[in-house]
Amino acid sequence: MAELVLSAFLGVLFEKLASAALKSFARNKGIDAEIKKWQRSLSQIQGVLADASYKEITSPPVKRWLNDLQHLAYDIDDVLDGWLTEAMQSESTHDSEGIANKVRKLIPACCTNFSQSTSMHDKLDSITAKLKDLVEEKAALGLSVTEDTRPRNNNNRRFQSSVVDPSSIVGRQAQKEALVQQLLLVDEPCDQKFSIVPIVGMGGVGKTTLARLLYDEKQVKDHFKLKAWVCVSDEFDSFRISKEIFQSMASQEVSDFNRLQEALRDQVRDKRFLLVLDDIWSESYADWETLVRPFYTCAPGSKIILTTRKDQLLKQLVYKPQNKQLHGLSNDDALSLVARHALGVNNFDSHLSLKPFAEGIVKKCGGLPLALIALGRLLRTKKDEVDHWNEVSNNEIWRLKEEGGVLPALRLSYHDLSATSKRLFAYCSLFPKDFLFDKEELVLLWMAEGFLQRPTASGSTEERLGHEFFDELLSRSFFQHAPNNESLFVMHDLMNDLATSVANEFFLRLDNESEKNIRKEMLEKYRHMSFVREEFVAYKKFEAFERAKSLRTFMATSVGEIESWRRFYLSNKILTDLLPELPLLRVLHLGDFYISEVPESIGTMRHLRYLNLSRNAITHLPESVCNLYNLQILILFGCDNLTKLPNNFLKLKNMRYLDVRDTPLLFPMLLRIGELKSLQITLSKIHIESEGGIEIAKLKDFKNLCGKFSVVGLEKVHNATYAHEANFSQKWLSELELVWSDELSDSRNEMLEKEVLNELRPCDDKLIKLKIRSYGGLEFPSWVGDPLFLHLKHVSISGCKRCTSLPPLAQLPSLKELFIKGLYEVEFVGFELSGAGHAFPSLEILCFDDMRGWKKWSGVVFPRLQKLQIYDCPSLVEVTLEALPKLNVLEIKGCESGVLMSLVQITSKFTKLEIRDISGLNDVVWRGVIGYLEAVEELLISNCNEIRYLVESDAVATR
């Protein structure tokens, strides 16, 4: 953790020490000479940190010196922050005297002492003495001034993706083919209808990757009727696992465990299923028996792929895991993997000077893909730098033994990170294994902790800097994309272990194990603490933390996604007794707890930057919140009962982010907040109530409106100028919904509505999802479908009953899902939808619903379309598309039989067909259709009463 101090932390301190506000404060208090001494001492220490960061690897005294220095840096930062806050408070001219008096009584002595001269000089003397000791000790340790030659920021790395195409996976073909054959066996001898296919191996060897290859293999997909994938991890929760299996197989939810097992039993009855249970740690045979109990009804040949590091459970299940161990890659495959990630080629034939060093690295990595990839990415910008490859191959870190299961290869990858990146990565030790990271939320936490120094380059921000650091960590495999959610991220277990090992005595993740082993004397040193939510969190859990006076972070976390129906309860004593004893908190995250009232004492936490009370039961916030002068981020998302904000909210001049989505706060109240010019606000929606619709013009005051937003009641906007003034093109919206009234009266002016919609064009650089509902114009303005919306993935257009044509959406490069519903006047869909050139390059799901006047559909190839739904389009009689080469699912309802016939002729590879209420579908037509259904595995027919026989043999049998 040496470089947690190097440039990252000390840089923040130097910036504060040099600030005009602190200089003014120091002069007024007569302590400016002492502050200059601090600057000189810190400069001397900074000079030797590069040397110390290398020597700490093998020298415990140096490591101890660095830890002591970081503790002192935290102390200095807290003192400086207190003084700067005091200066800010004294400048404020909007204090409410009544509230100030009230809060003054609540502020503990540790805070009020900042303004007392005696205490201030005691703190100055203490810090000065500690700095002097550290300066003297550096000489005794033999630390000298050296230049740190490693690059700190490499922009080439930051925008690389960690997503690897299956074709790029090296060296697992033989194992994959053997396991595929095992999965396809139907008559495998076993005492149950299902059998287990174990993949056992150490962390980072590629068990999950191999399981994913099997799961996505076409032969495997075609062989099994049902499939499900569940990440089990440390806690073997039979209810959660069963629930996820059932949701995958049936797309339904059952909340009672007994009913869930019954439903799962019925779901798998007489069906062959494939289930992947990834990352099992449990050794309990009883837990296993409970989980698999419903599977006795399945068809023979069902399989359960089980990935695990431990073989104890398999032994109880009478398997011989020693025959199933997944080992590291061969030397040749490992070299190829390093070459791909470091050089972008398959071997070292064109880089022979680097090959000896690569061979040394491969030997030390033991063939583990995770370590090889991490080091390959570390080296990717050093293609021809022999010295750097030599340094990595012969680094001191390789001589260390594995510590806490952390591989030296991963430590080396961590060691190469910049100072700030190390600090940000160590912060992730606060999150449990299998935590789902939201990039935006994590960047806000980093910002609140003060880890992101504001860059001096014009136009750049802390937020942007945070995104770049996250992308760098992602590109180096410290993060990975979440398997089932492209917007979230996960951290491999070994990376989580690495983060925990480098976090040292500054970060504490409180779980059942750490609660037992926690040393009371260490509590005074911890700076950041997190805990996993439980249904009931009692005060006793944190009783000892009254001693943790230096704590900056108090954060609740969770494993996986939290179901909306779950409730968590926090002892009120934690709010009223414990939190006031933690005066240095900067991050307080108590989201998803059932908290009905926030105590007035919250106003004493004057260092607080981040407050998360999302999905709480609060009805209001105390006025004392307005004394949190440093507060930057306030998250109140999903507070269903919150009806008002404090009267003096505008005192929070440093507010940067306010999230009030899904709260019943009234729009006029929110308008006042728009006066905070630097505030970025996330709302759910506004309802336009007035006759003229002037409310929308007032959105101009929300210059930094961001995230998801909905405008309802646009038919009341009688002047397009109001929509223009809202200035949507300058707002950072990722999702936008524009809603007019369902009632299409004669008073609605189609030209006006087109002008209004035209003025509501959002920023094309941010938009991901667009919904337009009940728009009354005859056609859409040109921006709807503009290819400049590079990131637009989801479009929904519904209830636009007057529209006679669709907008040209085919050139949107990222569009994945398109839903068209209730456009009654549209008769032809063709060139106006597909446009010219390569149409719909990314579209995967297309749905037409309730298109009463639609008669003809002509178009080009839909190259990636996987699912097509056509519902209630009774007038559609002609379909002349070129091809649907990737279509898997076809659903048709309430249409003519000719639509079905036309579509099955141009796509012969779909595996699922659902047809309902198809008019004219008789036995003759059906015989023509059935010839194109060779690949269909799942067929559903409903209310097609003119069909008498499904197959020809049935008709012959009845003659």
mmCIF file with all atom_site columns, N, CA and C in Angstrom, residues 769-772 780 793-800 806-807 809 815-823 833 840 843-849 851 867-869 871:
data_model
loop_
_atom_site.group_PDB
_atom_site.id
_atom_site.type_symbol
_atom_site.label_atom_id
_atom_site.label_alt_id
_atom_site.label_comp_id
_atom_site.label_asym_id
_atom_site.label_entity_id
_atom_site.label_seq_id
_atom_site.pdbx_PDB_ins_code
_atom_site.Cartn_x
_atom_site.Cartn_y
_atom_site.Cartn_z
_atom_site.occupancy
_atom_site.B_iso_or_equiv
_atom_site.pdbx_formal_charge
_atom_site.auth_seq_id
_atom_site.auth_comp_id
_atom_site.auth_asym_id
_atom_site.auth_atom_id
_atom_site.pdbx_PDB_model_num
ATOM 1   N N  . LYS A 1 769 ? -31.984 4.677   -23.856 1.00 0.00 ? 769 LYS A N  1
ATOM 2   C CA . LYS A 1 769 ? -33.357 4.180   -24.031 1.00 0.00 ? 769 LYS A CA 1
ATOM 3   C C  . LYS A 1 769 ? -34.282 5.358   -24.310 1.00 0.00 ? 769 LYS A C  1
ATOM 4   N N  . LEU A 1 770 ? -35.186 5.175   -25.308 1.00 0.00 ? 770 LEU A N  1
ATOM 5   C CA . LEU A 1 770 ? -36.151 6.210   -25.686 1.00 0.00 ? 770 LEU A CA 1
ATOM 6   C C  . LEU A 1 770 ? -37.545 5.602   -25.785 1.00 0.00 ? 770 LEU A C  1
ATOM 7   N N  . LYS A 1 771 ? -38.530 6.259   -25.117 1.00 0.00 ? 771 LYS A N  1
ATOM 8   C CA . LYS A 1 771 ? -39.929 5.840   -25.219 1.00 0.00 ? 771 LYS A CA 1
ATOM 9   C C  . LYS A 1 771 ? -40.773 7.050   -25.617 1.00 0.00 ? 771 LYS A C  1
ATOM 10  N N  . ILE A 1 772 ? -41.612 6.877   -26.627 1.00 0.00 ? 772 ILE A N  1
ATOM 11  C CA . ILE A 1 772 ? -42.546 7.921   -27.055 1.00 0.00 ? 772 ILE A CA 1
ATOM 12  C C  . ILE A 1 772 ? -43.947 7.311   -27.012 1.00 0.00 ? 772 ILE A C  1
ATOM 13  N N  . PHE A 1 780 ? -42.933 11.799  -37.458 1.00 0.00 ? 780 PHE A N  1
ATOM 14  C CA . PHE A 1 780 ? -41.944 12.057  -36.410 1.00 0.00 ? 780 PHE A CA 1
ATOM 15  C C  . PHE A 1 780 ? -40.903 13.051  -36.915 1.00 0.00 ? 780 PHE A C  1
ATOM 16  N N  . LYS A 1 793 ? -29.966 1.960   -27.424 1.00 0.00 ? 793 LYS A N  1
ATOM 17  C CA . LYS A 1 793 ? -30.133 0.505   -27.519 1.00 0.00 ? 793 LYS A CA 1
ATOM 18  C C  . LYS A 1 793 ? -31.594 0.062   -27.511 1.00 0.00 ? 793 LYS A C  1
ATOM 19  N N  . HIS A 1 794 ? -32.477 0.859   -26.884 1.00 0.00 ? 794 HIS A N  1
ATOM 20  C CA . HIS A 1 794 ? -33.874 0.454   -26.736 1.00 0.00 ? 794 HIS A CA 1
ATOM 21  C C  . HIS A 1 794 ? -34.779 1.595   -27.200 1.00 0.00 ? 794 HIS A C  1
ATOM 22  N N  . VAL A 1 795 ? -35.711 1.294   -28.120 1.00 0.00 ? 795 VAL A N  1
ATOM 23  C CA . VAL A 1 795 ? -36.688 2.279   -28.578 1.00 0.00 ? 795 VAL A CA 1
ATOM 24  C C  . VAL A 1 795 ? -38.077 1.659   -28.488 1.00 0.00 ? 795 VAL A C  1
ATOM 25  N N  . SER A 1 796 ? -39.005 2.419   -27.921 1.00 0.00 ? 796 SER A N  1
ATOM 26  C CA . SER A 1 796 ? -40.402 1.989   -27.829 1.00 0.00 ? 796 SER A CA 1
ATOM 27  C C  . SER A 1 796 ? -41.288 3.150   -28.289 1.00 0.00 ? 796 SER A C  1
ATOM 28  N N  . ILE A 1 797 ? -42.141 2.884   -29.291 1.00 0.00 ? 797 ILE A N  1
ATOM 29  C CA . ILE A 1 797 ? -43.080 3.887   -29.807 1.00 0.00 ? 797 ILE A CA 1
ATOM 30  C C  . ILE A 1 797 ? -44.478 3.274   -29.732 1.00 0.00 ? 797 ILE A C  1
ATOM 31  N N  . SER A 1 798 ? -45.365 3.885   -28.939 1.00 0.00 ? 798 SER A N  1
ATOM 32  C CA . SER A 1 798 ? -46.678 3.275   -28.732 1.00 0.00 ? 798 SER A CA 1
ATOM 33  C C  . SER A 1 798 ? -47.789 4.320   -28.693 1.00 0.00 ? 798 SER A C  1
ATOM 34  N N  . GLY A 1 799 ? -48.984 3.909   -29.116 1.00 0.00 ? 799 GLY A N  1
ATOM 35  C CA . GLY A 1 799 ? -50.173 4.746   -28.993 1.00 0.00 ? 799 GLY A CA 1
ATOM 36  C C  . GLY A 1 799 ? -50.166 6.002   -29.832 1.00 0.00 ? 799 GLY A C  1
ATOM 37  N N  . CYS A 1 800 ? -49.309 6.080   -30.837 1.00 0.00 ? 800 CYS A N  1
ATOM 38  C CA . CYS A 1 800 ? -49.249 7.268   -31.702 1.00 0.00 ? 800 CYS A CA 1
ATOM 39  C C  . CYS A 1 800 ? -50.235 7.036   -32.853 1.00 0.00 ? 800 CYS A C  1
ATOM 40  N N  . LEU A 1 806 ? -43.474 5.191   -39.919 1.00 0.00 ? 806 LEU A N  1
ATOM 41  C CA . LEU A 1 806 ? -42.518 5.006   -38.833 1.00 0.00 ? 806 LEU A CA 1
ATOM 42  C C  . LEU A 1 806 ? -41.280 5.866   -39.080 1.00 0.00 ? 806 LEU A C  1
ATOM 43  N N  . PRO A 1 807 ? -40.582 6.231   -38.030 1.00 0.00 ? 807 PRO A N  1
ATOM 44  C CA . PRO A 1 807 ? -39.333 6.985   -38.216 1.00 0.00 ? 807 PRO A CA 1
ATOM 45  C C  . PRO A 1 807 ? -38.249 6.063   -38.773 1.00 0.00 ? 807 PRO A C  1
ATOM 46  N N  . LEU A 1 809 ? -35.416 4.207   -38.318 1.00 0.00 ? 809 LEU A N  1
ATOM 47  C CA . LEU A 1 809 ? -34.632 3.755   -37.166 1.00 0.00 ? 809 LEU A CA 1
ATOM 48  C C  . LEU A 1 809 ? -33.503 2.797   -37.534 1.00 0.00 ? 809 LEU A C  1
ATOM 49  N N  . LEU A 1 815 ? -28.857 -0.091  -31.744 1.00 0.00 ? 815 LEU A N  1
ATOM 50  C CA . LEU A 1 815 ? -30.231 -0.462  -31.390 1.00 0.00 ? 815 LEU A CA 1
ATOM 51  C C  . LEU A 1 815 ? -30.379 -1.983  -31.287 1.00 0.00 ? 815 LEU A C  1
ATOM 52  N N  . LYS A 1 816 ? -30.793 -2.452  -30.103 1.00 0.00 ? 816 LYS A N  1
ATOM 53  C CA . LYS A 1 816 ? -30.959 -3.887  -29.854 1.00 0.00 ? 816 LYS A CA 1
ATOM 54  C C  . LYS A 1 816 ? -32.416 -4.306  -29.742 1.00 0.00 ? 816 LYS A C  1
ATOM 55  N N  . GLU A 1 817 ? -33.268 -3.418  -29.201 1.00 0.00 ? 817 GLU A N  1
ATOM 56  C CA . GLU A 1 817 ? -34.670 -3.765  -28.975 1.00 0.00 ? 817 GLU A CA 1
ATOM 57  C C  . GLU A 1 817 ? -35.560 -2.654  -29.531 1.00 0.00 ? 817 GLU A C  1
ATOM 58  N N  . LEU A 1 818 ? -36.573 -3.043  -30.345 1.00 0.00 ? 818 LEU A N  1
ATOM 59  C CA . LEU A 1 818 ? -37.493 -2.077  -30.943 1.00 0.00 ? 818 LEU A CA 1
ATOM 60  C C  . LEU A 1 818 ? -38.924 -2.573  -30.756 1.00 0.00 ? 818 LEU A C  1
ATOM 61  N N  . PHE A 1 819 ? -39.765 -1.737  -30.130 1.00 0.00 ? 819 PHE A N  1
ATOM 62  C CA . PHE A 1 819 ? -41.160 -2.085  -29.870 1.00 0.00 ? 819 PHE A CA 1
ATOM 63  C C  . PHE A 1 819 ? -42.056 -1.021  -30.516 1.00 0.00 ? 819 PHE A C  1
ATOM 64  N N  . ILE A 1 820 ? -42.942 -1.452  -31.411 1.00 0.00 ? 820 ILE A N  1
ATOM 65  C CA . ILE A 1 820 ? -43.883 -0.571  -32.097 1.00 0.00 ? 820 ILE A CA 1
ATOM 66  C C  . ILE A 1 820 ? -45.296 -1.051  -31.764 1.00 0.00 ? 820 ILE A C  1
ATOM 67  N N  . LYS A 1 821 ? -46.120 -0.161  -31.197 1.00 0.00 ? 821 LYS A N  1
ATOM 68  C CA . LYS A 1 821 ? -47.456 -0.597  -30.776 1.00 0.00 ? 821 LYS A CA 1
ATOM 69  C C  . LYS A 1 821 ? -48.487 0.518   -30.993 1.00 0.00 ? 821 LYS A C  1
ATOM 70  N N  . GLY A 1 822 ? -49.657 0.131   -31.522 1.00 0.00 ? 822 GLY A N  1
ATOM 71  C CA . GLY A 1 822 ? -50.799 1.034   -31.567 1.00 0.00 ? 822 GLY A CA 1
ATOM 72  C C  . GLY A 1 822 ? -50.671 2.196   -32.524 1.00 0.00 ? 822 GLY A C  1
ATOM 73  N N  . LEU A 1 823 ? -49.960 2.010   -33.648 1.00 0.00 ? 823 LEU A N  1
ATOM 74  C CA . LEU A 1 823 ? -49.882 3.050   -34.683 1.00 0.00 ? 823 LEU A CA 1
ATOM 75  C C  . LEU A 1 823 ? -50.920 2.675   -35.759 1.00 0.00 ? 823 LEU A C  1
ATOM 76  N N  . LEU A 1 833 ? -38.644 2.712   -42.764 1.00 0.00 ? 833 LEU A N  1
ATOM 77  C CA . LEU A 1 833 ? -38.112 2.121   -41.530 1.00 0.00 ? 833 LEU A CA 1
ATOM 78  C C  . LEU A 1 833 ? -36.666 1.678   -41.723 1.00 0.00 ? 833 LEU A C  1
ATOM 79  N N  . PHE A 1 840 ? -30.203 -2.018  -39.438 1.00 0.00 ? 840 PHE A N  1
ATOM 80  C CA . PHE A 1 840 ? -30.307 -2.678  -38.135 1.00 0.00 ? 840 PHE A CA 1
ATOM 81  C C  . PHE A 1 840 ? -29.102 -3.581  -37.827 1.00 0.00 ? 840 PHE A C  1
ATOM 82  N N  . LEU A 1 843 ? -29.825 -5.026  -34.105 1.00 0.00 ? 843 LEU A N  1
ATOM 83  C CA . LEU A 1 843 ? -31.172 -5.337  -33.604 1.00 0.00 ? 843 LEU A CA 1
ATOM 84  C C  . LEU A 1 843 ? -31.324 -6.824  -33.322 1.00 0.00 ? 843 LEU A C  1
ATOM 85  N N  . GLU A 1 844 ? -31.780 -7.141  -32.087 1.00 0.00 ? 844 GLU A N  1
ATOM 86  C CA . GLU A 1 844 ? -31.968 -8.521  -31.665 1.00 0.00 ? 844 GLU A CA 1
ATOM 87  C C  . GLU A 1 844 ? -33.438 -8.861  -31.382 1.00 0.00 ? 844 GLU A C  1
ATOM 88  N N  . ILE A 1 845 ? -34.232 -7.876  -30.954 1.00 0.00 ? 845 ILE A N  1
ATOM 89  C CA . ILE A 1 845 ? -35.636 -8.105  -30.617 1.00 0.00 ? 845 ILE A CA 1
ATOM 90  C C  . ILE A 1 845 ? -36.487 -7.060  -31.334 1.00 0.00 ? 845 ILE A C  1
ATOM 91  N N  . LEU A 1 846 ? -37.527 -7.521  -32.055 1.00 0.00 ? 846 LEU A N  1
ATOM 92  C CA . LEU A 1 846 ? -38.431 -6.625  -32.774 1.00 0.00 ? 846 LEU A CA 1
ATOM 93  C C  . LEU A 1 846 ? -39.868 -7.055  -32.492 1.00 0.00 ? 846 LEU A C  1
ATOM 94  N N  . CYS A 1 847 ? -40.690 -6.098  -32.072 1.00 0.00 ? 847 CYS A N  1
ATOM 95  C CA . CYS A 1 847 ? -42.076 -6.406  -31.743 1.00 0.00 ? 847 CYS A CA 1
ATOM 96  C C  . CYS A 1 847 ? -43.011 -5.389  -32.394 1.00 0.00 ? 847 CYS A C  1
ATOM 97  N N  . PHE A 1 848 ? -44.021 -5.895  -33.132 1.00 0.00 ? 848 PHE A N  1
ATOM 98  C CA . PHE A 1 848 ? -45.125 -5.079  -33.648 1.00 0.00 ? 848 PHE A CA 1
ATOM 99  C C  . PHE A 1 848 ? -46.397 -5.536  -32.932 1.00 0.00 ? 848 PHE A C  1
ATOM 100 N N  . ASP A 1 849 ? -47.176 -4.591  -32.407 1.00 0.00 ? 849 ASP A N  1
ATOM 101 C CA . ASP A 1 849 ? -48.376 -4.950  -31.640 1.00 0.00 ? 849 ASP A CA 1
ATOM 102 C C  . ASP A 1 849 ? -49.500 -3.962  -31.951 1.00 0.00 ? 849 ASP A C  1
ATOM 103 N N  . MET A 1 851 ? -51.294 -3.125  -34.630 1.00 0.00 ? 851 MET A N  1
ATOM 104 C CA . MET A 1 851 ? -51.131 -2.263  -35.809 1.00 0.00 ? 851 MET A CA 1
ATOM 105 C C  . MET A 1 851 ? -52.321 -2.559  -36.736 1.00 0.00 ? 851 MET A C  1
ATOM 106 N N  . LYS A 1 867 ? -35.356 -12.466 -32.102 1.00 0.00 ? 867 LYS A N  1
ATOM 107 C CA . LYS A 1 867 ? -36.737 -12.669 -31.634 1.00 0.00 ? 867 LYS A CA 1
ATOM 108 C C  . LYS A 1 867 ? -37.661 -11.695 -32.365 1.00 0.00 ? 867 LYS A C  1
ATOM 109 N N  . LEU A 1 868 ? -38.717 -12.244 -33.014 1.00 0.00 ? 868 LEU A N  1
ATOM 110 C CA . LEU A 1 868 ? -39.690 -11.429 -33.738 1.00 0.00 ? 868 LEU A CA 1
ATOM 111 C C  . LEU A 1 868 ? -41.087 -11.731 -33.199 1.00 0.00 ? 868 LEU A C  1
ATOM 112 N N  . GLN A 1 869 ? -41.799 -10.676 -32.799 1.00 0.00 ? 869 GLN A N  1
ATOM 113 C CA . GLN A 1 869 ? -43.160 -10.810 -32.291 1.00 0.00 ? 869 GLN A CA 1
ATOM 114 C C  . GLN A 1 869 ? -44.080 -9.922  -33.128 1.00 0.00 ? 869 GLN A C  1
ATOM 115 N N  . TYR A 1 871 ? -48.129 -9.140  -33.075 1.00 0.00 ? 871 TYR A N  1
ATOM 116 C CA . TYR A 1 871 ? -49.385 -9.361  -32.353 1.00 0.00 ? 871 TYR A CA 1
ATOM 117 C C  . TYR A 1 871 ? -50.485 -8.456  -32.913 1.00 0.00 ? 871 TYR A C  1
#
